[in-house]
XYZ file of C-alpha atoms in Angstrom:
306
model
C 6.291 -1.174 -36.635
C 4.981 -1.283 -40.200
C 4.694 -4.605 -41.998
C 7.275 -3.537 -44.599
C 9.895 -2.615 -41.964
C 9.263 -5.822 -40.061
C 9.641 -7.865 -43.237
C 12.842 -6.003 -44.120
C 14.309 -6.693 -40.683
C 13.390 -10.374 -40.842
C 14.859 -10.661 -44.329
C 18.157 -9.085 -43.221
C 18.348 -11.339 -40.176
C 17.666 -14.444 -42.243
C 20.132 -13.395 -44.936
C 22.838 -12.721 -42.356
C 22.320 -16.076 -40.721
C 22.351 -17.818 -44.064
C 25.549 -16.033 -45.077
C 27.364 -17.093 -41.910
C 26.073 -20.627 -42.330
C 27.197 -20.689 -45.966
C 30.694 -19.567 -45.012
C 30.919 -22.254 -42.368
C 29.652 -24.949 -44.722
C 31.999 -23.831 -47.479
C 34.936 -24.024 -45.122
C 33.934 -27.466 -43.899
C 33.397 -28.785 -47.440
C 36.481 -27.252 -49.027
C 38.738 -29.611 -50.875
C 41.473 -31.121 -48.723
C 44.635 -29.091 -49.021
C 47.979 -30.771 -48.928
C 51.435 -29.425 -49.589
C 52.767 -29.355 -53.136
C 55.587 -31.720 -53.958
C 54.488 -33.965 -51.085
C 53.018 -37.351 -52.013
C 49.456 -37.909 -50.797
C 50.372 -41.085 -48.982
C 53.191 -39.322 -47.155
C 50.934 -36.399 -46.243
C 48.248 -38.718 -44.818
C 50.887 -40.572 -42.825
C 51.982 -37.309 -41.214
C 48.359 -36.405 -40.375
C 47.596 -39.646 -38.520
C 50.877 -40.066 -36.681
C 53.340 -38.210 -34.505
C 56.166 -38.727 -36.974
C 58.169 -35.524 -37.561
C 58.406 -34.243 -41.143
C 61.695 -34.327 -43.014
C 63.623 -31.132 -43.673
C 62.499 -31.204 -47.301
C 58.847 -31.327 -46.211
C 58.895 -28.265 -43.948
C 58.531 -25.556 -46.609
C 55.520 -27.125 -48.397
C 53.702 -27.600 -45.082
C 54.501 -24.023 -43.991
C 53.091 -22.777 -47.300
C 49.779 -24.539 -46.629
C 49.649 -23.067 -43.107
C 50.172 -19.582 -44.532
C 47.467 -20.002 -47.188
C 44.853 -21.372 -44.794
C 45.677 -18.650 -42.263
C 44.934 -15.933 -44.814
C 41.693 -17.650 -45.757
C 40.630 -17.959 -42.108
C 41.329 -14.281 -41.538
C 39.171 -13.407 -44.534
C 36.331 -15.558 -43.222
C 36.577 -13.993 -39.757
C 36.395 -10.512 -41.252
C 33.319 -11.445 -43.273
C 31.589 -13.018 -40.259
C 32.394 -9.961 -38.130
C 30.939 -7.648 -40.778
C 27.735 -9.662 -40.997
C 27.362 -9.791 -37.227
C 27.905 -6.043 -36.959
C 25.222 -5.484 -39.574
C 22.828 -7.753 -37.691
C 23.555 -5.982 -34.391
C 22.806 -2.605 -35.960
C 19.501 -3.894 -37.320
C 18.577 -5.381 -33.930
C 19.293 -2.038 -32.233
C 17.081 -0.300 -34.783
C 14.405 -2.929 -34.212
C 14.354 -2.360 -30.429
C 14.160 1.423 -30.820
C 11.392 1.216 -33.395
C 9.475 -1.331 -31.312
C 9.525 1.069 -28.343
C 8.139 3.892 -30.476
C 5.508 1.522 -31.838
C 4.420 0.475 -28.323
C 4.257 4.092 -27.143
C 2.008 5.090 -30.022
C -0.289 2.120 -29.399
C -0.512 3.087 -25.717
C -1.856 6.507 -26.701
C -4.780 4.785 -28.429
C -5.369 2.304 -25.578
C -9.076 1.859 -24.697
C -8.089 2.082 -21.006
C -7.584 5.824 -21.467
C -11.276 6.180 -22.258
C -12.518 3.697 -19.660
C -15.209 5.226 -17.405
C -13.960 5.508 -13.792
C -16.788 3.345 -12.432
C -15.917 0.540 -14.870
C -12.226 0.829 -14.051
C -13.072 0.669 -10.345
C -15.047 -2.530 -10.930
C -12.066 -4.050 -12.730
C -9.803 -3.021 -9.853
C -12.076 -4.898 -7.445
C -11.133 -8.162 -9.159
C -7.469 -7.577 -8.313
C -8.006 -7.706 -4.541
C -6.433 -10.687 -2.730
C -9.139 -13.259 -1.936
C -10.164 -13.516 1.692
C -7.382 -11.524 3.282
C -5.280 -8.416 3.008
C -1.553 -8.017 2.486
C 0.040 -4.961 4.045
C 2.473 -4.399 1.191
C 2.630 -1.582 -1.353
C 3.149 -4.223 -4.043
C -0.262 -5.776 -3.330
C -3.666 -4.576 -4.442
C -5.194 -2.095 -3.812
C -2.004 -0.251 -2.826
C -0.146 -1.042 -6.026
C -2.953 0.482 -8.111
C -2.105 3.922 -6.732
C 1.434 3.743 -8.139
C 0.680 3.084 -11.821
C -0.370 6.500 -13.095
C -2.257 9.622 -12.034
C -5.641 8.489 -13.349
C -5.394 5.030 -11.767
C -4.402 6.596 -8.467
C -7.389 8.939 -8.596
C -9.835 6.126 -9.380
C -8.448 3.621 -6.871
C -8.133 6.153 -4.048
C -11.749 7.276 -4.452
C -13.299 3.825 -4.921
C -14.135 3.173 -1.282
C -15.100 -0.471 -1.811
C -11.454 -1.288 -2.584
C -10.504 -0.259 0.947
C -13.465 -1.498 2.986
C -11.909 -4.812 4.081
C -9.344 -4.275 6.830
C -7.665 -7.546 7.776
C -5.109 -7.462 10.597
C -3.600 -10.624 12.044
C -0.902 -9.786 14.563
C 0.480 -13.306 14.385
C 1.926 -12.128 11.063
C 3.818 -9.276 12.733
C 5.871 -11.180 15.290
C 9.095 -10.263 13.481
C 8.050 -7.012 11.816
C 6.402 -3.699 12.621
C 2.742 -3.191 11.830
C 2.368 -0.378 9.226
C 0.119 2.008 11.150
C 0.350 4.822 8.522
C -1.072 2.432 5.914
C -3.962 1.611 8.244
C -4.769 5.299 8.744
C -4.705 5.872 4.986
C -7.004 2.926 4.363
C -9.498 4.118 6.984
C -9.641 7.515 5.273
C -10.312 5.928 1.875
C -12.897 3.425 3.090
C -16.526 4.379 3.536
C -17.887 1.241 5.160
C -15.503 -0.943 7.121
C -15.394 -4.721 7.286
C -12.927 -5.360 10.072
C -11.047 -8.571 10.777
C -8.833 -8.057 13.793
C -6.949 -11.007 15.248
C -5.043 -10.217 18.404
C -2.030 -12.263 19.434
C -0.557 -12.955 22.857
C 2.773 -13.599 21.152
C 3.019 -10.189 19.491
C 3.876 -6.891 21.161
C 0.910 -5.439 23.008
C 1.238 -1.727 22.268
C 0.987 -1.943 18.444
C -2.215 -3.976 18.842
C -3.697 -1.443 21.244
C -2.716 1.480 19.009
C -4.165 -0.125 15.880
C -7.489 -1.015 17.520
C -7.792 2.425 19.134
C -7.313 3.962 15.708
C -10.049 1.740 14.293
C -12.385 2.304 17.258
C -12.485 6.009 16.446
C -14.391 5.031 13.302
C -16.602 2.295 14.780
C -19.734 4.033 13.472
C -18.656 2.849 10.016
C -18.134 -0.778 10.996
C -20.450 -3.129 9.113
C -18.679 -6.377 9.931
C -16.418 -7.353 12.795
C -14.389 -10.535 13.177
C -12.469 -10.278 16.411
C -10.075 -12.567 18.231
C -9.805 -11.089 21.687
C -6.809 -10.894 23.962
C -7.044 -9.345 27.452
C -5.051 -6.224 26.536
C -7.632 -4.959 24.041
C -10.768 -5.743 26.069
C -11.325 -2.195 27.327
C -11.012 -0.776 23.814
C -13.745 -3.099 22.567
C -15.982 -2.189 25.509
C -15.509 1.490 24.645
C -17.377 1.111 21.337
C -20.672 0.392 23.121
C -23.360 2.584 21.622
C -21.105 3.520 18.691
C -21.733 0.633 16.270
C -25.040 1.560 14.609
C -24.141 -0.074 11.279
C -22.709 -3.354 12.580
C -24.558 -6.229 10.902
C -22.194 -9.180 11.288
C -20.165 -10.247 14.325
C -17.714 -13.084 14.895
C -16.072 -13.209 18.303
C -13.494 -15.624 19.684
C -11.324 -15.789 22.789
C -9.429 -18.524 24.584
C -8.371 -17.094 27.950
C -10.263 -19.203 30.499
C -8.461 -17.660 33.462
C -9.136 -14.108 32.280
C -12.381 -14.284 30.285
C -12.037 -11.121 28.226
C -14.853 -12.215 25.920
C -17.334 -12.415 28.795
C -16.225 -8.970 29.980
C -16.947 -7.545 26.546
C -20.313 -9.253 26.198
C -21.351 -8.479 29.775
C -20.833 -4.805 29.045
C -23.763 -5.012 26.600
C -21.329 -3.829 23.968
C -23.063 -5.825 21.236
C -26.475 -6.347 22.803
C -27.269 -2.732 21.989
C -26.118 -2.985 18.353
C -29.333 -2.048 16.501
C -28.415 -3.521 13.100
C -26.842 -6.814 14.206
C -28.451 -9.771 12.385
C -25.593 -12.255 11.978
C -23.468 -13.449 14.907
C -20.936 -16.149 15.618
C -19.367 -16.812 19.021
C -16.614 -19.286 19.760
C -15.598 -20.196 23.292
C -16.159 -23.542 24.941
C -16.041 -22.545 28.589
C -18.523 -19.759 29.225
C -22.243 -19.108 29.394
C -23.441 -16.369 27.081
C -27.042 -15.971 28.192
C -28.666 -12.719 27.088
C -25.393 -11.104 26.035
C -26.257 -10.490 22.363
C -29.570 -9.369 20.805
C -30.960 -12.818 20.025
C -34.326 -11.464 18.896
C -32.623 -9.609 16.014
C -30.545 -12.464 14.665
C -31.384 -14.161 11.393
C -28.118 -16.126 11.259
C -26.059 -17.356 14.171
C -23.302 -19.849 14.858
C -22.457 -20.719 18.437
C -19.756 -22.949 19.841
C -20.336 -22.224 23.512
C -22.773 -22.684 26.357
C -26.110 -21.225 25.354
C -29.642 -20.903 26.730
C -32.631 -18.925 25.480
């Protein structure tokens, strides 16, 4: 909106408000009206009491009621006219403001932003530390803004590399497997955090991990909380994790040591790129089950000998 139009609108709004205020003040400050041919003292006595007027006093009082009624009607008409004028100007203001915003959007610097810079900005919108499987969360929401944002976000693989699945969060809801498949397709390198749950349904956990295991050659990081039902799937990735550099493994089933089964299968001992490992289980010996000679960082909360 131009400065002149904005000033004109503000002036009209102020003038309208002042006019209504002036009418109200004038009405409140108008000289007291009392019936003709009625003494002031008598009139005041009628105002402050419940005493009925005499027959001779009825016509003068009715005349005052008629006069003030006409004046009130005139004031109401004037106020209505001013309000209608203000409403019309406000409607014009909204319409013009929309046009103004649309024209500014055409000149927005975002339209000329290089895709790689836009992708870097998108990276700052990701939830810290974890992933939310909702289309209203980043990076999913970025694909629903406009065509160019969808193209940039869908092809920026780093936005999709972290896959965080905690099945304790899906005790009352269904895990969105189609979203997982889409994310795997868009990611190039995968940083997987998979937390199984004995409380959640087994089949969705198996299906999700099987889907991920098909792309284990792209895994760079793996944080895994094991449950017995997914042990065989983890064992099946042996020899198919050439890029895995970081591993965190936890399990709690003392009676059915799924973690030992996985490690005993040499699943991770043969991982050629593994340099960072963390194991958590306080009941088992883990001798020679991971490539110790490769590690530069390790964290162990378990029995351990070298």
